[in-house]
């Protein structure tokens, strides 16, 4: 991608001023080399996101941004319903509905720093990743039904998580009125061995400090 299309705000912040039908600027966070390596389609898709009704502040793209379906993968945007804002399935991964969860470890930097490589290795061994990966959790018919109807509460009952996790998930991890019977047999078959795994492309695990506490 040609960096001359942008106004460089600092070492890792690049802005596209609104033009045409854009309501807000488009901003990419990346160093110069990452930006140059991005596909031009990221520019096109991000500026298109900036034209959507009700978008606020800016259309953003993270350092891993690449060509997606409507939105660039790695794109971030917020919309105000009082300004005609929209809900865009493409913005959350309409194929698999990617989500983001933040888990507080209770650890601080001093405790974690000496063990960071061991922790990374343990996560790699414990959480299967990649296309078609299979995990240790196997869902038969009854467990599949329990998972689909109970959501995160079901996971907690199976020992996967802590009660405080539910407090940090919208609707406590189970949407009222959700109908499990709409999940097709083919989707159930694909899902039965994939729980607890990490996919490919932009699906990642980050360990991040926040005011000396790790998440």
CSV table of C-alpha atoms in Angstrom, one decimal, residues 109-193:
chain,number,residue,atom,x,y,z
A,109,UNK,CA,4.1,-8.0,35.7
A,110,UNK,CA,6.7,-9.0,38.4
A,111,UNK,CA,5.0,-12.4,38.8
A,112,UNK,CA,4.6,-13.1,35.2
A,113,UNK,CA,7.8,-11.7,33.6
A,114,UNK,CA,10.1,-14.6,34.6
A,115,UNK,CA,7.7,-17.2,33.2
A,116,UNK,CA,6.4,-15.6,30.0
A,117,UNK,CA,8.1,-18.0,27.7
A,118,UNK,CA,6.8,-21.0,29.7
A,119,UNK,CA,3.3,-19.5,29.7
A,120,UNK,CA,3.4,-19.0,25.9
A,121,UNK,CA,4.5,-22.6,25.4
A,122,UNK,CA,1.8,-23.9,27.8
A,123,UNK,CA,-0.9,-22.0,25.9
A,124,UNK,CA,0.4,-23.3,22.6
A,125,UNK,CA,0.3,-26.9,23.9
A,126,UNK,CA,-3.1,-26.6,25.7
A,127,UNK,CA,-5.2,-24.7,23.1
A,128,UNK,CA,-5.3,-26.3,19.7
A,129,UNK,CA,-5.1,-23.8,16.9
A,130,UNK,CA,-5.4,-23.7,13.1
A,131,UNK,CA,-7.8,-24.7,10.4
A,132,UNK,CA,-9.6,-28.0,11.3
A,133,UNK,CA,-8.1,-28.3,14.7
A,134,UNK,CA,-9.7,-30.6,17.3
A,135,UNK,CA,-9.9,-30.1,21.0
A,136,UNK,CA,-10.3,-32.3,24.1
A,137,UNK,CA,-13.9,-31.4,24.6
A,138,UNK,CA,-16.2,-33.7,22.6
A,139,UNK,CA,-19.9,-32.8,22.3
A,140,UNK,CA,-22.4,-35.7,21.9
A,141,UNK,CA,-26.1,-34.9,21.2
A,142,UNK,CA,-27.0,-34.1,24.8
A,143,UNK,CA,-23.9,-32.0,25.5
A,144,UNK,CA,-24.3,-30.1,22.2
A,145,UNK,CA,-27.9,-29.3,23.2
A,146,UNK,CA,-26.8,-28.2,26.6
A,147,UNK,CA,-24.1,-26.0,25.2
A,148,UNK,CA,-26.4,-24.4,22.6
A,149,UNK,CA,-29.2,-23.7,25.1
A,150,UNK,CA,-27.1,-22.8,28.2
A,151,UNK,CA,-24.2,-20.9,26.6
A,152,UNK,CA,-21.5,-19.7,28.9
A,153,UNK,CA,-23.4,-20.9,32.0
A,154,UNK,CA,-23.2,-24.4,30.6
A,155,UNK,CA,-19.5,-24.0,30.2
A,156,UNK,CA,-19.2,-22.9,33.8
A,157,UNK,CA,-21.2,-25.9,35.0
A,158,UNK,CA,-18.7,-28.1,33.1
A,159,UNK,CA,-15.8,-26.5,34.9
A,160,UNK,CA,-14.7,-24.3,32.1
A,161,UNK,CA,-14.4,-20.9,33.7
A,162,UNK,CA,-15.3,-19.0,36.9
A,163,UNK,CA,-18.6,-17.3,38.0
A,164,UNK,CA,-17.1,-13.8,37.6
A,165,UNK,CA,-16.6,-14.6,33.8
A,166,UNK,CA,-20.4,-14.5,33.3
A,167,UNK,CA,-20.5,-10.9,34.7
A,168,UNK,CA,-18.2,-9.8,31.9
A,169,UNK,CA,-20.2,-11.3,29.0
A,170,UNK,CA,-23.2,-9.6,27.4
A,171,UNK,CA,-26.4,-11.2,28.6
A,172,UNK,CA,-24.3,-13.4,30.8
A,173,UNK,CA,-23.3,-15.5,27.8
A,174,UNK,CA,-26.8,-16.8,26.9
A,175,UNK,CA,-29.2,-14.7,24.8
A,176,UNK,CA,-32.8,-14.8,25.9
A,177,UNK,CA,-35.0,-16.2,23.1
A,178,UNK,CA,-32.2,-18.0,21.3
A,179,UNK,CA,-33.5,-21.1,19.5
A,180,UNK,CA,-31.0,-23.9,19.4
A,181,UNK,CA,-33.1,-25.9,16.8
A,182,UNK,CA,-32.1,-23.4,14.1
A,183,UNK,CA,-28.5,-24.7,14.3
A,184,UNK,CA,-28.3,-27.2,11.4
A,185,UNK,CA,-27.1,-30.8,11.7
A,186,UNK,CA,-24.1,-30.0,9.5
A,187,UNK,CA,-23.1,-27.1,11.8
A,188,UNK,CA,-23.4,-29.3,14.8
A,189,UNK,CA,-21.3,-32.0,13.2
A,190,UNK,CA,-18.5,-29.5,12.5
A,191,UNK,CA,-18.7,-28.0,16.0
A,192,UNK,CA,-18.7,-31.2,18.0
A,193,UNK,CA,-14.9,-31.5,18.3
